[in-house]
Coordinates of C-alpha atoms in Angstrom, one line a residue:
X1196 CA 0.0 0.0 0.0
X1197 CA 1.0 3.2 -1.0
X1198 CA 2.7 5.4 2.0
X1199 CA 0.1 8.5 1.7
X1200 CA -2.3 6.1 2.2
X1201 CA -1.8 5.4 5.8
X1202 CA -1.9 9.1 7.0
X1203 CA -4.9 11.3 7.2
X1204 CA -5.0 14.1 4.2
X1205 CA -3.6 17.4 5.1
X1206 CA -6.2 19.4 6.6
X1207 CA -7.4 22.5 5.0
X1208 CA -7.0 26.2 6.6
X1209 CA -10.5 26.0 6.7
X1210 CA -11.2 23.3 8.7
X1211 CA -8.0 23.8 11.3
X1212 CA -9.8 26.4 12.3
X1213 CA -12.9 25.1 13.1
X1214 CA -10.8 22.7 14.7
X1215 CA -9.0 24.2 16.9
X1216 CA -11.7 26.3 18.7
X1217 CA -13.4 23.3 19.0
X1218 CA -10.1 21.6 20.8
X1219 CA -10.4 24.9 23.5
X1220 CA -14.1 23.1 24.5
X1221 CA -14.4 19.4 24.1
X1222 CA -18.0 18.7 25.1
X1223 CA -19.5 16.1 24.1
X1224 CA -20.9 17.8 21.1
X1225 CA -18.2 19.5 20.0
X1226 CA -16.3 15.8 19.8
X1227 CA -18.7 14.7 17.6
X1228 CA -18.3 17.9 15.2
X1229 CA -14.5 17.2 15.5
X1230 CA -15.3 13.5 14.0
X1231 CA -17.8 14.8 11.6
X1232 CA -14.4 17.0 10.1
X1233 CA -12.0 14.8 10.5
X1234 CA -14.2 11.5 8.8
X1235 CA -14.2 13.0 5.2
X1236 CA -9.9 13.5 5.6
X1237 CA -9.5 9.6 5.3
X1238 CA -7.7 7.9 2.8
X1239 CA -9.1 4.9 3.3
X1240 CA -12.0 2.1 4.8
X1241 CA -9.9 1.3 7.5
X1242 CA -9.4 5.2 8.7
X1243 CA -12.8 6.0 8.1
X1244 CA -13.6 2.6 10.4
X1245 CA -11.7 4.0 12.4
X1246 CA -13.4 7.5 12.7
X1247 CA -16.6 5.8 13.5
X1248 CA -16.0 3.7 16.4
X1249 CA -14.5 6.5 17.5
X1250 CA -17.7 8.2 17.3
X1251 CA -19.8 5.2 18.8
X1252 CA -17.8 5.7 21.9
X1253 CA -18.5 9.5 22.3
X1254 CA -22.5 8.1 21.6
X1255 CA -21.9 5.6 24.4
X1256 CA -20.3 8.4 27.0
X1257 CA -17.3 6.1 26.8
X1258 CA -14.6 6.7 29.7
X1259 CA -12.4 8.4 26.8
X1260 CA -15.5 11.1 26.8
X1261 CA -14.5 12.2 30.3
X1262 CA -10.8 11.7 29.1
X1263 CA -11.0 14.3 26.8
X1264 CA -13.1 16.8 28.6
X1265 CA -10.8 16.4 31.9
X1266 CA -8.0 17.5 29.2
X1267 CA -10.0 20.6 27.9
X1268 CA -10.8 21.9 31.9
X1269 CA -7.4 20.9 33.7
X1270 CA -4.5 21.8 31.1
X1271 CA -3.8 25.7 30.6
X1272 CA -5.0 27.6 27.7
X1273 CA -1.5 27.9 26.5
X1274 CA -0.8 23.8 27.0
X1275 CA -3.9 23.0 24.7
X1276 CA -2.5 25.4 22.1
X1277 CA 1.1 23.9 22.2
X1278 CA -0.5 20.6 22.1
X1279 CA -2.7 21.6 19.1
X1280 CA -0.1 23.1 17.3
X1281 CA 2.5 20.1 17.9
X1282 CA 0.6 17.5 17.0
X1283 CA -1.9 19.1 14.7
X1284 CA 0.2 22.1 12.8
X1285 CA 3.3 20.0 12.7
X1286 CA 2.5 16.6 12.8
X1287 CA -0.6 17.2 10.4
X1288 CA 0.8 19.2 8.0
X1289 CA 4.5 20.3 7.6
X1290 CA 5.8 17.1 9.2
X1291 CA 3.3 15.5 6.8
X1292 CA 5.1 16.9 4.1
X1293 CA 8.3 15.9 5.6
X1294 CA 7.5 12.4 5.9
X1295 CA 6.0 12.0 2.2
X1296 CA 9.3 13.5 0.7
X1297 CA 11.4 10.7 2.9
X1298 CA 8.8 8.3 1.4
X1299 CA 9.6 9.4 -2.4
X1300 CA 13.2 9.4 -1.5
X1301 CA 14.1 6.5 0.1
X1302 CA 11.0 4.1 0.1
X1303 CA 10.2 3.7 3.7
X1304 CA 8.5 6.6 6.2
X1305 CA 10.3 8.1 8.7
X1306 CA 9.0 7.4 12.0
X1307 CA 7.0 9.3 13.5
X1308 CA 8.6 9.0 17.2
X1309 CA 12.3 8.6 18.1
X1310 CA 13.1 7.9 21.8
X1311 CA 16.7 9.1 23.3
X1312 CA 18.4 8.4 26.1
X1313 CA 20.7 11.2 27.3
X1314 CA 22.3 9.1 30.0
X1315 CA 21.9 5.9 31.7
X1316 CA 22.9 7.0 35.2
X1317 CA 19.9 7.4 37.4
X1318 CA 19.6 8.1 41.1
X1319 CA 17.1 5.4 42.0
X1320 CA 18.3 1.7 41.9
X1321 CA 15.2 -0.2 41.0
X1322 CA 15.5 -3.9 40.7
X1323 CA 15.2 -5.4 37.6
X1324 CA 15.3 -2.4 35.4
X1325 CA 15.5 -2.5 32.2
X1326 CA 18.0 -0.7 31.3
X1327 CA 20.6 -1.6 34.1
X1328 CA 23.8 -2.5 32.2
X1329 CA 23.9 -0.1 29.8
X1330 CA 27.1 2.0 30.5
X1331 CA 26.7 4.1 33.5
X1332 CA 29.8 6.1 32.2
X1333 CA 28.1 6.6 29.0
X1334 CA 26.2 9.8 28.5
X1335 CA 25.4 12.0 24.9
X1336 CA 26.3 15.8 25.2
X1337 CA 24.1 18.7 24.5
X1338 CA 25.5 18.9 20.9
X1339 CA 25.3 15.3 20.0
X1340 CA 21.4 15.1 21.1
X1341 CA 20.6 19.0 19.4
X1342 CA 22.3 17.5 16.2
X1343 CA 20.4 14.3 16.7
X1344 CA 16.8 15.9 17.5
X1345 CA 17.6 18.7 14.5
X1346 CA 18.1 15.6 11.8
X1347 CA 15.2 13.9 13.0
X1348 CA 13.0 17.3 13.0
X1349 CA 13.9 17.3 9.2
X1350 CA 13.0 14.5 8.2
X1351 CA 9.3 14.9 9.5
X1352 CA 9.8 12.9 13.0
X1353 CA 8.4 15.5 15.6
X1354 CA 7.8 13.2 19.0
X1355 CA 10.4 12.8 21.3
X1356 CA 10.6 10.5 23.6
X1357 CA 13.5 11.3 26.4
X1358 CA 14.1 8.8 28.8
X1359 CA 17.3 7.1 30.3
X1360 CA 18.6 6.4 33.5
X1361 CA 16.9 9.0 34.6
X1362 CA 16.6 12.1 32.0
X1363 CA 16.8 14.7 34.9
X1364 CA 20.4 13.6 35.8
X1365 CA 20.9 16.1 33.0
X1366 CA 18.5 18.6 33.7
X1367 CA 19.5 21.6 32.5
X1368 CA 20.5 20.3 29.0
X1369 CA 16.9 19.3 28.9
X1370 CA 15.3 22.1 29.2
X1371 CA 17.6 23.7 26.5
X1372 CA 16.4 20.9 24.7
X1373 CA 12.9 21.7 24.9
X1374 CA 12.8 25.2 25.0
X1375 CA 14.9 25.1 21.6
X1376 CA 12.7 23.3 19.9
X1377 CA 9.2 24.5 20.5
X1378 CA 8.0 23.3 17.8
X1379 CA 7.9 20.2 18.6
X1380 CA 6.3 17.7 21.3
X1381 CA 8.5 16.1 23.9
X1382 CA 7.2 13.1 26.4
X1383 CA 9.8 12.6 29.6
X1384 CA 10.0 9.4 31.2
X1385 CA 11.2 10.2 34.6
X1386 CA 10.9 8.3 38.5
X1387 CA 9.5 12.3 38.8
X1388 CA 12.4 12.7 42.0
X1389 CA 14.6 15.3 41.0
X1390 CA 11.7 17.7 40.2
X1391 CA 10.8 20.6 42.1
X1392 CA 8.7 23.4 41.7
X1393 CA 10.8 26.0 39.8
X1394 CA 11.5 22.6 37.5
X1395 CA 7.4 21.9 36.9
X1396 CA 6.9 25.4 36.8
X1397 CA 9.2 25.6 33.5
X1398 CA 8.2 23.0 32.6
X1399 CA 4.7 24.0 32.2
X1400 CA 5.8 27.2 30.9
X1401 CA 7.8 25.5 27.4
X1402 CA 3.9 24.1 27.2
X1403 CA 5.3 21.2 24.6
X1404 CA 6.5 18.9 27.1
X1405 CA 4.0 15.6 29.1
X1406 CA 6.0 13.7 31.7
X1407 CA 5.7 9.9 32.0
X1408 CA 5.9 9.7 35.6
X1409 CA 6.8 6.0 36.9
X1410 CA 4.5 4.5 40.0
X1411 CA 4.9 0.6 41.1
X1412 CA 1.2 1.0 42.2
X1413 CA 0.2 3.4 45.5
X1414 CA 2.7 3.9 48.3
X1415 CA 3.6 0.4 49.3
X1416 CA 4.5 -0.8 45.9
X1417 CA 6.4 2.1 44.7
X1418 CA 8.3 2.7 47.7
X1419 CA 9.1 -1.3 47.9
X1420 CA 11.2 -1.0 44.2
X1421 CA 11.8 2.4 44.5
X1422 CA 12.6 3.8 47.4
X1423 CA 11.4 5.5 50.9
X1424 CA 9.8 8.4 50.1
X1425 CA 9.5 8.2 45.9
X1426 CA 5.5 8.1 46.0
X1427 CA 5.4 11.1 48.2
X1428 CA 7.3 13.0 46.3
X1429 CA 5.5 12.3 43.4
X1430 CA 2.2 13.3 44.7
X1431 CA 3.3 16.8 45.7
X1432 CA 4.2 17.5 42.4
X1433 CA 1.5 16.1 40.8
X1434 CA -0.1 18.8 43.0
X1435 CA 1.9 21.6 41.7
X1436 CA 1.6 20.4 37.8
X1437 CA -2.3 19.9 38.1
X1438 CA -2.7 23.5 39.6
X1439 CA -0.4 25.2 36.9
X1440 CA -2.7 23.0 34.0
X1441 CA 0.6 21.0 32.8
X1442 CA 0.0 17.5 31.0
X1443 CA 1.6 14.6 32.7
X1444 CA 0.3 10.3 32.3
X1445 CA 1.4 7.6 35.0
X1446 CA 3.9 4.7 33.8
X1447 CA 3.6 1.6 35.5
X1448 CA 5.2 -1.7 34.5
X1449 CA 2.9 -4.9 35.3
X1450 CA 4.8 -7.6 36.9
X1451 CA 3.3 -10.8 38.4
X1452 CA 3.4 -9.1 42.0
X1453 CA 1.5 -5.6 41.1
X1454 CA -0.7 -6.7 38.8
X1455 CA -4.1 -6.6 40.3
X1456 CA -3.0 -3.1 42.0
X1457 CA -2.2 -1.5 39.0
X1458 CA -5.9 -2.8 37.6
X1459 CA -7.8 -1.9 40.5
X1460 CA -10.7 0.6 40.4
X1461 CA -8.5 2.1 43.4
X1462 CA -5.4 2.7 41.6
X1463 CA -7.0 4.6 38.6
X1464 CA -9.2 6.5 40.9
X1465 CA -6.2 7.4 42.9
X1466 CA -4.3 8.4 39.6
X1467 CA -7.1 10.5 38.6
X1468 CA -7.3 12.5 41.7
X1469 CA -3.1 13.4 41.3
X1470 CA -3.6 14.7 38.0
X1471 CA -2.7 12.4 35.5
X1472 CA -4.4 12.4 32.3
X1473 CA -3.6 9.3 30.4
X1474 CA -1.5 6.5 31.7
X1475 CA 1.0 3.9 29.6
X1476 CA 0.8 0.0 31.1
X1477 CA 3.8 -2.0 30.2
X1478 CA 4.9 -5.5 30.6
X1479 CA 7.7 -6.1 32.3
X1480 CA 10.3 -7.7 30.1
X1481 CA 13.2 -9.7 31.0
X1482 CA 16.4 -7.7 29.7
X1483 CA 19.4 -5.8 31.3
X1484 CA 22.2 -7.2 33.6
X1485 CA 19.1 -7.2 36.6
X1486 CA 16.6 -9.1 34.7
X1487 CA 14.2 -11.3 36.8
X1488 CA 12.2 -13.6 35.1
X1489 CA 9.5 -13.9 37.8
X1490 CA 8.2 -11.0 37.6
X1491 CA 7.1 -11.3 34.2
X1492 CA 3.8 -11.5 33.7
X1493 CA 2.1 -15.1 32.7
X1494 CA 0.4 -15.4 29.3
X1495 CA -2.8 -16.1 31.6
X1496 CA -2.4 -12.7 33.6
X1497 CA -1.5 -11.1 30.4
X1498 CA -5.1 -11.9 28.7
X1499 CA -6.5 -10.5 32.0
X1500 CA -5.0 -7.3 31.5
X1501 CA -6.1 -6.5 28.3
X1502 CA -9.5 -6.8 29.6
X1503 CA -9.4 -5.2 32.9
X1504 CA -7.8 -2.3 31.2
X1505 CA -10.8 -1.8 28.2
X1506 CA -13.1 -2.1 31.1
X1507 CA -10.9 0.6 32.9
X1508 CA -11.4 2.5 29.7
X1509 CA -14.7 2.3 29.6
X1510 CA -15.6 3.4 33.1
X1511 CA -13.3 5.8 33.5
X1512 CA -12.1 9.5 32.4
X1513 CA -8.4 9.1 32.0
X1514 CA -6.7 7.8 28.5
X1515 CA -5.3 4.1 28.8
X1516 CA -2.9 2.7 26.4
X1517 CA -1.2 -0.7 27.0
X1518 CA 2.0 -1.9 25.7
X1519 CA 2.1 -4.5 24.1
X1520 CA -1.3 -5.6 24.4
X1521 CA -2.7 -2.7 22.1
X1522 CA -0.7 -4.3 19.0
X1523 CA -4.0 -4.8 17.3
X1524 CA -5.3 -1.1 17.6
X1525 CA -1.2 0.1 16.3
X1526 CA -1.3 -3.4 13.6
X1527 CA 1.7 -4.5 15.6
X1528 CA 5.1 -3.7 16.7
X1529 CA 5.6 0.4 16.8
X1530 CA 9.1 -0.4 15.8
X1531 CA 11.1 0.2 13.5
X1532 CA 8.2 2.2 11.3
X1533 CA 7.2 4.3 14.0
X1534 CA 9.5 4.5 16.5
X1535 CA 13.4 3.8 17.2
X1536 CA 15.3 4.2 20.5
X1537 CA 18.9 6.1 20.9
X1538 CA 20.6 4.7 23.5
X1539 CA 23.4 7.1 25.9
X1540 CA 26.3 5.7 23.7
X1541 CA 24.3 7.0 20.6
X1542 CA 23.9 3.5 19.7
X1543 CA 20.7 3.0 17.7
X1544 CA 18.4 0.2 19.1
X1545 CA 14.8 -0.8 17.6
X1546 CA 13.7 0.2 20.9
X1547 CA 14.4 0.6 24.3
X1548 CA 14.3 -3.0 25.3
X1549 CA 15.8 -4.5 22.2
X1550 CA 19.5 -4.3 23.2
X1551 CA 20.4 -4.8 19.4
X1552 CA 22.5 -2.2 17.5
X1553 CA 24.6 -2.0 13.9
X1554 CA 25.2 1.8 13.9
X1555 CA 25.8 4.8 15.9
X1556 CA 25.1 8.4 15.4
X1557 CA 28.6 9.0 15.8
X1558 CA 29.5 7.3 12.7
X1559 CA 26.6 7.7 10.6
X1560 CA 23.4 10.2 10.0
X1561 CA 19.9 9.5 11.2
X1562 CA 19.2 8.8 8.0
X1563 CA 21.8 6.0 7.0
X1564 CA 21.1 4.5 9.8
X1565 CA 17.3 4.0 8.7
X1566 CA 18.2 3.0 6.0
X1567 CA 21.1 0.3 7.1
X1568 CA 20.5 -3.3 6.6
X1569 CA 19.6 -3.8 10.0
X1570 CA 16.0 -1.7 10.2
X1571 CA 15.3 -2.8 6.4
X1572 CA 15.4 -6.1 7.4
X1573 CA 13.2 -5.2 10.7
X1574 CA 10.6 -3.1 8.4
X1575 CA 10.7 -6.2 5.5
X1576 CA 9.5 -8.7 8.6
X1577 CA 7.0 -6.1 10.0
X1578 CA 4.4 -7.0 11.5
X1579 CA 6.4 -9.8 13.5
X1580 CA 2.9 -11.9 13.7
X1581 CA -0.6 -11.7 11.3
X1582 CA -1.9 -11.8 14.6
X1583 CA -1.5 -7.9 15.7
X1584 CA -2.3 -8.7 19.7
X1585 CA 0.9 -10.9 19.3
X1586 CA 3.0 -7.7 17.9
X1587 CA 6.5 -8.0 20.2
X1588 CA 9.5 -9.7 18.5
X1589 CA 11.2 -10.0 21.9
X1590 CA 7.9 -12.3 24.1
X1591 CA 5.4 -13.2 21.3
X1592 CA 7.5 -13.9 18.1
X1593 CA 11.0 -15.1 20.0
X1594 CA 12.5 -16.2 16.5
X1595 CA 12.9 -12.5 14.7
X1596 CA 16.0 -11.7 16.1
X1597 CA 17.7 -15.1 16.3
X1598 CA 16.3 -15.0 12.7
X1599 CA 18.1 -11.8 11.9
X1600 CA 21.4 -12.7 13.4
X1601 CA 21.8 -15.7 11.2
X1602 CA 22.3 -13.1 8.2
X1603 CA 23.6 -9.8 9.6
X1604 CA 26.1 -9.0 12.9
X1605 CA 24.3 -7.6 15.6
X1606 CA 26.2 -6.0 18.5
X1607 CA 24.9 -6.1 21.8
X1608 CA 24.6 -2.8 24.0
X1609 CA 25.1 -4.0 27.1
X1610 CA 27.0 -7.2 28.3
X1611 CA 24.0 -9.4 28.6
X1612 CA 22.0 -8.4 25.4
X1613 CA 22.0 -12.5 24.4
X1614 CA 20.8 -14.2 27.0
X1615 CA 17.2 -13.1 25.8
X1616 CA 18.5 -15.1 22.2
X1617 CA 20.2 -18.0 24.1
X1618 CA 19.9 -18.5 27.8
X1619 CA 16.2 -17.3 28.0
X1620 CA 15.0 -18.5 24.1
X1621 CA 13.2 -21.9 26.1
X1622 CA 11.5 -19.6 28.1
X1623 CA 10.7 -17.3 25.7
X1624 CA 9.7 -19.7 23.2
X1625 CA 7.5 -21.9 25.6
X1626 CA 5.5 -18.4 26.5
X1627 CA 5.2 -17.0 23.1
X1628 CA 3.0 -20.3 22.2
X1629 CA 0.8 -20.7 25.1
X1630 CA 0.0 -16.7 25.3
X1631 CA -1.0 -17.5 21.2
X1632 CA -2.8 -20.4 22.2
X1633 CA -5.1 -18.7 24.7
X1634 CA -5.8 -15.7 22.3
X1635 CA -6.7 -18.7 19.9
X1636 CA -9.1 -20.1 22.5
X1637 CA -10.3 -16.4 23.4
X1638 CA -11.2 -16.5 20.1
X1639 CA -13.3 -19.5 19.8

């Protein structure tokens, strides 16, 4: 399929501005006469699908109603602009243009996000993070990112995704960062720590910029893997961001000992109440030098979730999206066509827990690097399973990077990248078929 036929046609002058005095006052009826404008901008059945369930669940009062409404009251006048113009303006129609002349040129899109990580030191010492391995020495400077986020901006990718370590270790070069480029939208993933008021106050100020704020559940469970202290600090600036009207989701991994806190009617009641707006649910995974397998969630508990969290969505006025359990609503993996990760050795990853790299933006442009061997092969394979709720080639399709290192050399980027390709590959294996053999019996 042709690439223009996956985004939405550029929006008229006309219509943006119908638009965007309807974005200052998101009733219920002014949702629908933002559907009713958008629906006739499709390119095809399965956007203008898409346009319509969307409109069946503002019909229904659907907890994404409330979502959006809670967004139009609680974020500052100048927020919803920034926000409208990011992700609208840009994203709509100049990165549009962007994108479609990467298309022409080199036969693939550019994606639309691209994650960095500044540096992986962080002042919290979670257990089995992630990212832990990576080179704690290892850090990109101010120029390196600026060069980086500059390529990227002109190629049409406008999203930035900062997180680390712990972004705020370098928190001055942030800011520079996002008060540079205004024009574009920035998400932080952050423990939310070494914030304090003159930070959220900035913060809210740039008006382009959402933190991802990480929480193990209330008190008990983020304290337990955090730290003494972590959820309280938290909440006190929650306090200080809702009262200014900046834009901030919870990010909570799901492991088999949070699980049913992290889906409770309790926990998204309590999240609502601190201000967040939309919250990301991951899985945890088992990479990084501190990897425990246990808490990784069971293929049974990982069917739960997707339901427990469309009920949540349902019931409730806060935006939900699941990771990777929304693969069907994305058709599969984000990565590489979407999104790509830069690690803090400016190594560049598929994403931030595929510990895979050929190139580094020391050596080569943005660009090359798309277009190395490495992601073509990764975009040729995409999507990693027909079945889009099985998107992940890490948990649910094992083989894809074993696969890939049979015909290119992959380095790892940090010292245990293979065990998830050897050591763990029985594991890994053993899950990927019984999660697909209870979506098959889901589906029968």
């Amino acid at each position: 399929m042709h690439y223009s036929n996956f985004i939405v046609k550029k929006i008229p002058a006309s219509v943006l501005l119908k638009f965007m005095g309807l974005v200052l006052n998101l009733s219920q009826k002014n949702l629908l006469r933002i559907i009713d404008l958008l629906t006739p901008l499709s390119r095809n059945e399965w956007q203008k699908r898409g346009f319509g369930k969307i409109k069946e669940l503002i019909l229904d009062n659907h907890g994404c109603v409330g979502a959006a409404q809670r967004f139009s009251t609680q974020l500052s006048d100048k927020t919803k602009r920034r926000v409208f113009d990011n992700f609208v303006i840009k994203g709509m129609l100049e990165c549009y243009d962007k994108r479609y002349a990467f298309y022409e040129k080199y036969g693939f899109g550019s994606p639309a996000v691209l994650a960095i990580s500044p540096t992986s030191c962080c002042n919290l010492n979670c257990f089995g993070c992630y990212s832990a391995g990576h080179d704690q020495g290892s850090e990109l400077s101010f120029e390196e990112t600026d060069d980086l986020i500059g390529q990227a901006r002109e190629i049409g990718t406008n999203i930035i995704m900062l997180t680390g370590g712990e972004p705020f270790m370098k928190k001055e070069m942030i800011f520079q960062l996002i008060e540079k480029y205004d024009d574009m939208a920035f998400q932080i993933y952050t423990n939310g720590t070494l914030l304090d008021e003159d930070d959220i106050s900035r913060l809210v100020q740039a008006g382009n910029t959402s933190l991802s704020i990480s929480v193990e559940g209330f008190e008990e469970e983020t304290d337990r893997r955090r730290g003494k202290g972590t959820f309280a600090k938290i909440k006190r600036n929650m306090e200080y961001m809702k009262r200014l009207g900046g834009i901030a989701a919870f990010s909570t991994t799901a492991t088999t000992e949070n699980l049913d806190v992290i889906l409770s009617d309790r926990f998204i009641r309590t999240m609502i109440d601190m201000g967040f707006l939309y919250g990301w649910y991951f899985q945890y995974i088992p990479v990084g030098t501190k990897a425990v397998l246990d808490l990784m969630p069971t293929p049974a508990q990982r069917i739960y979730m997707t339901k427990r969290v469309k009920e949540l969505r349902r019931r409730y006025p806060i935006l939900l999206a699941m990771f990777w359990n929304d693969g069907n609503i994305l058709e599969g993996c984000m990565s590489p066509k979407k999104y790509v990760h830069v690690n803090s050795n400016g190594d560049v990853e598929p994403c931030v827990f595929a510990h895979f790299s050929t190139d580094n933006i020391r050596d080569h442009s943005f660009t090359e690097i798309l277009d190395s061997p490495f992601f073509h092969m990764l975009r040729e394979m995409h999507p990693f399973n027909a079945d889009h709720r099985r998107p992940c080639p890490l948990i649910d399709n094992p083989r894809v990077y074993r696969d890939i290192l049979q015909q290119i050399k992959l380095k790892g980027t940090e010292p245990e990248a293979g065990k998830i390709l050897n050591e763990l590959a029985p594991f890994l294996d053993k899950y990927a078929q019984e999660y697909g053999m209870l979506l098959d019996k889901e589906d029968n």
